[in-house]
PDB file of C-alpha atoms in Angstrom:
ATOM      1  CA  MET F   1     -46.928 -23.574   1.018  1.00  0.00           C
ATOM      2  CA  GLY F   2     -49.079 -26.720   1.260  1.00  0.00           C
ATOM      3  CA  ASP F   3     -46.027 -29.036   1.716  1.00  0.00           C
ATOM      4  CA  VAL F   4     -44.280 -26.850   4.308  1.00  0.00           C
ATOM      5  CA  GLU F   5     -45.351 -27.303   7.895  1.00  0.00           C
ATOM      6  CA  LYS F   6     -46.099 -24.124   9.670  1.00  0.00           C
ATOM      7  CA  LYS F   7     -44.489 -23.639  13.087  1.00  0.00           C
ATOM      8  CA  LYS F   8     -46.380 -22.323  15.947  1.00  0.00           C
ATOM      9  CA  VAL F   9     -45.301 -18.849  16.523  1.00  0.00           C
ATOM     10  CA  GLY F  10     -45.922 -17.109  19.823  1.00  0.00           C
ATOM     11  CA  ARG F  11     -44.573 -16.469  23.245  1.00  0.00           C
ATOM     12  CA  LYS F  12     -42.577 -19.120  24.965  1.00  0.00           C
ATOM     13  CA  THR F  13     -43.997 -20.456  28.266  1.00  0.00           C
ATOM     14  CA  LYS F  14     -42.043 -20.109  31.501  1.00  0.00           C
ATOM     15  CA  TYR F  15     -41.615 -23.848  31.331  1.00  0.00           C
ATOM     16  CA  ASP F  16     -39.552 -23.238  28.114  1.00  0.00           C
ATOM     17  CA  THR F  17     -37.515 -20.295  29.648  1.00  0.00           C
ATOM     18  CA  ASN F  18     -37.529 -20.874  33.419  1.00  0.00           C
ATOM     19  CA  VAL F  19     -37.795 -24.698  33.945  1.00  0.00           C
ATOM     20  CA  ARG F  20     -36.646 -26.775  31.046  1.00  0.00           C
ATOM     21  CA  PRO F  21     -33.009 -25.209  31.073  1.00  0.00           C
ATOM     22  CA  TYR F  22     -32.709 -26.304  34.730  1.00  0.00           C
ATOM     23  CA  LEU F  23     -34.036 -29.954  34.529  1.00  0.00           C
ATOM     24  CA  ASP F  24     -30.518 -31.202  35.122  1.00  0.00           C
ATOM     25  CA  ARG F  25     -30.211 -29.079  38.388  1.00  0.00           C
ATOM     26  CA  ILE F  26     -33.572 -29.998  39.850  1.00  0.00           C
ATOM     27  CA  PRO F  27     -32.410 -33.409  41.120  1.00  0.00           C
ATOM     28  CA  LYS F  28     -29.390 -31.770  42.682  1.00  0.00           C
ATOM     29  CA  TRP F  29     -31.496 -29.140  44.437  1.00  0.00           C
ATOM     30  CA  ARG F  30     -33.818 -32.001  45.759  1.00  0.00           C
ATOM     31  CA  ARG F  31     -30.816 -33.833  47.027  1.00  0.00           C
ATOM     32  CA  GLN F  32     -29.778 -30.802  48.883  1.00  0.00           C
ATOM     33  CA  GLY F  33     -33.143 -30.885  50.592  1.00  0.00           C
ATOM     34  CA  MET F  34     -35.005 -28.081  48.748  1.00  0.00           C
ATOM     35  CA  THR F  35     -38.817 -28.369  48.706  1.00  0.00           C
ATOM     36  CA  GLU F  36     -40.787 -27.993  45.614  1.00  0.00           C
ATOM     37  CA  GLU F  37     -41.949 -24.573  46.836  1.00  0.00           C
ATOM     38  CA  GLN F  38     -38.239 -23.454  47.246  1.00  0.00           C
ATOM     39  CA  ILE F  39     -37.517 -24.786  43.809  1.00  0.00           C
ATOM     40  CA  CYS F  40     -40.446 -22.875  42.443  1.00  0.00           C
ATOM     41  CA  LYS F  41     -39.182 -19.655  43.944  1.00  0.00           C
ATOM     42  CA  LYS F  42     -35.678 -20.376  42.539  1.00  0.00           C
ATOM     43  CA  LEU F  43     -37.168 -20.821  39.110  1.00  0.00           C
ATOM     44  CA  ASP F  44     -39.436 -17.815  39.439  1.00  0.00           C
ATOM     45  CA  VAL F  45     -42.527 -19.955  38.803  1.00  0.00           C
ATOM     46  CA  ALA F  46     -45.742 -19.932  40.815  1.00  0.00           C
ATOM     47  CA  VAL F  47     -46.540 -23.132  42.694  1.00  0.00           C
ATOM     48  CA  SER F  48     -49.903 -23.500  40.895  1.00  0.00           C
ATOM     49  CA  THR F  49     -48.161 -23.167  37.534  1.00  0.00           C
ATOM     50  CA  PHE F  50     -45.438 -25.637  38.574  1.00  0.00           C
ATOM     51  CA  SER F  51     -48.035 -28.120  39.588  1.00  0.00           C
ATOM     52  CA  VAL F  52     -49.621 -27.754  36.088  1.00  0.00           C
ATOM     53  CA  TYR F  53     -46.154 -28.363  34.506  1.00  0.00           C
ATOM     54  CA  LYS F  54     -45.634 -31.448  36.767  1.00  0.00           C
ATOM     55  CA  ASN F  55     -48.866 -33.054  35.265  1.00  0.00           C
ATOM     56  CA  LYS F  56     -47.979 -31.838  31.653  1.00  0.00           C
ATOM     57  CA  TYR F  57     -44.300 -32.750  31.448  1.00  0.00           C
ATOM     58  CA  MET F  58     -43.190 -36.173  32.530  1.00  0.00           C
ATOM     59  CA  GLU F  59     -39.466 -35.036  32.384  1.00  0.00           C
ATOM     60  CA  LEU F  60     -40.139 -32.628  35.171  1.00  0.00           C
ATOM     61  CA  MET F  61     -41.701 -35.224  37.358  1.00  0.00           C
ATOM     62  CA  GLU F  62     -38.916 -37.549  36.660  1.00  0.00           C
ATOM     63  CA  ALA F  63     -36.331 -34.952  37.709  1.00  0.00           C
ATOM     64  CA  LEU F  64     -38.201 -34.283  40.958  1.00  0.00           C
ATOM     65  CA  LYS F  65     -38.489 -38.020  41.687  1.00  0.00           C
ATOM     66  CA  LYS F  66     -34.861 -38.752  40.931  1.00  0.00           C
ATOM     67  CA  GLY F  67     -33.627 -36.032  43.211  1.00  0.00           C
ATOM     68  CA  LYS F  68     -35.903 -37.146  46.001  1.00  0.00           C
ATOM     69  CA  GLU F  69     -34.859 -40.819  45.740  1.00  0.00           C
ATOM     70  CA  GLU F  70     -31.144 -39.837  45.712  1.00  0.00           C
ATOM     71  CA  LEU F  71     -31.659 -37.831  48.665  1.00  0.00           C
ATOM     72  CA  ILE F  72     -33.358 -40.570  50.562  1.00  0.00           C
ATOM     73  CA  GLU F  73     -30.583 -42.972  49.602  1.00  0.00           C
ATOM     74  CA  GLU F  74     -27.928 -40.635  50.809  1.00  0.00           C
ATOM     75  CA  LEU F  75     -29.753 -39.980  54.152  1.00  0.00           C
ATOM     76  CA  GLN F  76     -30.134 -43.784  54.761  1.00  0.00           C
ATOM     77  CA  ASP F  77     -26.392 -44.193  53.971  1.00  0.00           C
ATOM     78  CA  SER F  78     -25.504 -41.436  56.527  1.00  0.00           C
ATOM     79  CA  LEU F  79     -27.909 -42.848  59.165  1.00  0.00           C
ATOM     80  CA  TYR F  80     -26.340 -46.243  58.745  1.00  0.00           C
ATOM     81  CA  LYS F  81     -22.875 -44.953  58.955  1.00  0.00           C
ATOM     82  CA  ARG F  82     -23.722 -42.706  61.856  1.00  0.00           C
ATOM     83  CA  ALA F  83     -25.490 -45.578  63.723  1.00  0.00           C
ATOM     84  CA  LEU F  84     -22.442 -47.910  63.382  1.00  0.00           C
ATOM     85  CA  GLY F  85     -19.734 -45.297  63.845  1.00  0.00           C
ATOM     86  CA  TYR F  86     -16.802 -44.766  61.605  1.00  0.00           C
ATOM     87  CA  GLU F  87     -13.177 -43.574  61.411  1.00  0.00           C
ATOM     88  CA  TYR F  88     -12.034 -40.581  59.393  1.00  0.00           C
ATOM     89  CA  GLU F  89      -8.941 -38.459  58.843  1.00  0.00           C
ATOM     90  CA  GLU F  90      -8.770 -34.845  59.793  1.00  0.00           C
ATOM     91  CA  ILE F  91      -6.109 -32.814  58.077  1.00  0.00           C
ATOM     92  CA  LYS F  92      -4.731 -29.575  59.556  1.00  0.00           C
ATOM     93  CA  GLU F  93      -2.486 -27.304  57.575  1.00  0.00           C
ATOM     94  CA  PHE F  94      -0.568 -24.412  59.009  1.00  0.00           C
ATOM     95  CA  ILE F  95       2.291 -22.189  57.969  1.00  0.00           C
ATOM     96  CA  GLU F  96       5.590 -22.545  59.743  1.00  0.00           C
ATOM     97  CA  LYS F  97       8.605 -20.380  59.395  1.00  0.00           C
ATOM     98  CA  ASP F  98      12.153 -21.721  59.546  1.00  0.00           C
ATOM     99  CA  GLU F  99      15.076 -19.956  61.213  1.00  0.00           C
ATOM    100  CA  LYS F 100      15.723 -18.026  58.015  1.00  0.00           C
ATOM    101  CA  GLY F 101      12.199 -16.719  57.899  1.00  0.00           C
ATOM    102  CA  ASN F 102      11.013 -18.837  54.976  1.00  0.00           C
ATOM    103  CA  SER F 103       7.498 -19.812  55.097  1.00  0.00           C
ATOM    104  CA  LYS F 104       6.617 -23.516  54.695  1.00  0.00           C
ATOM    105  CA  VAL F 105       3.234 -25.192  54.680  1.00  0.00           C
ATOM    106  CA  LYS F 106       3.105 -28.007  57.157  1.00  0.00           C
ATOM    107  CA  ARG F 107       0.365 -30.712  57.132  1.00  0.00           C
ATOM    108  CA  GLU F 108      -0.680 -32.935  60.035  1.00  0.00           C
ATOM    109  CA  ILE F 109      -3.001 -35.810  59.615  1.00  0.00           C
ATOM    110  CA  TYR F 110      -5.060 -37.044  62.603  1.00  0.00           C
ATOM    111  CA  LYS F 111      -7.127 -40.259  62.794  1.00  0.00           C
ATOM    112  CA  ARG F 112     -10.531 -39.613  64.291  1.00  0.00           C
ATOM    113  CA  VAL F 113     -13.353 -41.798  65.482  1.00  0.00           C
ATOM    114  CA  MET F 114     -16.977 -41.063  65.349  1.00  0.00           C
ATOM    115  CA  HIS F 115     -18.556 -43.450  67.839  1.00  0.00           C
ATOM    116  CA  PRO F 116     -21.982 -44.948  67.173  1.00  0.00           C
ATOM    117  CA  ASP F 117     -24.808 -42.599  67.841  1.00  0.00           C
ATOM    118  CA  VAL F 118     -27.451 -44.010  70.183  1.00  0.00           C
ATOM    119  CA  GLY F 119     -30.206 -41.894  68.655  1.00  0.00           C
ATOM    120  CA  ALA F 120     -29.354 -42.946  65.150  1.00  0.00           C
ATOM    121  CA  ILE F 121     -29.306 -46.580  66.235  1.00  0.00           C
ATOM    122  CA  ALA F 122     -32.693 -46.283  67.911  1.00  0.00           C
ATOM    123  CA  PHE F 123     -34.144 -44.384  64.994  1.00  0.00           C
ATOM    124  CA  ALA F 124     -32.804 -47.058  62.550  1.00  0.00           C
ATOM    125  CA  LEU F 125     -34.234 -50.033  64.607  1.00  0.00           C
ATOM    126  CA  LYS F 126     -37.630 -48.386  65.002  1.00  0.00           C
ATOM    127  CA  ASN F 127     -37.929 -48.310  61.226  1.00  0.00           C
ATOM    128  CA  LEU F 128     -36.182 -51.549  60.402  1.00  0.00           C
ATOM    129  CA  ASP F 129     -37.467 -53.798  63.207  1.00  0.00           C
ATOM    130  CA  LYS F 130     -40.866 -52.252  63.948  1.00  0.00           C
ATOM    131  CA  ASP F 131     -42.203 -55.271  65.904  1.00  0.00           C
ATOM    132  CA  ASN F 132     -39.404 -55.167  68.518  1.00  0.00           C
ATOM    133  CA  TRP F 133     -38.538 -51.364  68.498  1.00  0.00           C
ATOM    134  CA  LYS F 134     -41.826 -49.429  68.390  1.00  0.00           C
ATOM    135  CA  ASP F 135     -42.810 -46.698  70.827  1.00  0.00           C
ATOM    136  CA  ASN F 136     -45.530 -48.187  72.778  1.00  0.00           C
ATOM    137  CA  PRO F 137     -47.296 -45.862  75.215  1.00  0.00           C
ATOM    138  CA  HIS F 138     -48.722 -48.887  77.070  1.00  0.00           C
ATOM    139  CA  LYS F 139     -45.152 -50.207  77.746  1.00  0.00           C
ATOM    140  CA  VAL F 140     -44.401 -46.914  79.446  1.00  0.00           C
ATOM    141  CA  GLU F 141     -47.346 -47.297  81.757  1.00  0.00           C
ATOM    142  CA  LEU F 142     -46.479 -50.938  82.447  1.00  0.00           C
ATOM    143  CA  ASP F 143     -42.927 -50.016  83.246  1.00  0.00           C
ATOM    144  CA  GLN F 144     -44.198 -47.293  85.612  1.00  0.00           C
ATOM    145  CA  LEU F 145     -46.605 -49.742  87.405  1.00  0.00           C
ATOM    146  CA  ARG F 146     -43.692 -52.374  87.722  1.00  0.00           C
ATOM    147  CA  PHE F 147     -41.322 -49.685  89.195  1.00  0.00           C
ATOM    148  CA  GLU F 148     -44.043 -48.641  91.732  1.00  0.00           C
ATOM    149  CA  HIS F 149     -44.808 -52.238  92.565  1.00  0.00           C
ATOM    150  CA  GLU F 150     -41.084 -53.069  93.109  1.00  0.00           C
ATOM    151  CA  LYS F 151     -40.700 -49.928  95.224  1.00  0.00           C
ATOM    152  CA  ILE F 152     -43.576 -51.077  97.505  1.00  0.00           C
ATOM    153  CA  LEU F 153     -42.080 -54.502  97.826  1.00  0.00           C
ATOM    154  CA  SER F 154     -38.633 -53.177  98.731  1.00  0.00           C
ATOM    155  CA  ASP F 155     -40.138 -50.621 101.200  1.00  0.00           C
ATOM    156  CA  LYS F 156     -42.009 -53.364 103.099  1.00  0.00           C
ATOM    157  CA  LYS F 157     -38.899 -55.596 103.289  1.00  0.00           C
ATOM    158  CA  TRP F 158     -40.648 -58.911 102.681  1.00  0.00           C
ATOM    159  CA  TRP F 159     -37.558 -60.943 103.707  1.00  0.00           C
TER     160      TRP F 159
END
């Protein structure tokens, strides 16, 4: 028995039974917006145990990171698309009967336009061009003072 290596015999960890088999799904769950706590619940693993696994198993950290990065990329793409607007096709199918009573599926295709979204534009600019598009509380005060000053000037009719 000296040359034969002994295998460690014992109970498998929850990592082996509940996490490792789902490593390929974890990035998909993250892309769907699931939090680590929700993933823990789905895998039936305590958050504290999951935290230990993240430190112990690099493959788990990579799966979580990959899913989060892909989600961020998809959200950025969606925000960009929504900010600029886009065209899309809408397909409606319905059943139509002819004069003999035979059913036939009819398809209509409509071109639709999603106009640029002002909120998405503002959000993107605040993140991409922070120097020119930041929320400045002092600017609000200055705008209010300018408005009041202009109102006083117009009320006194200086001309």
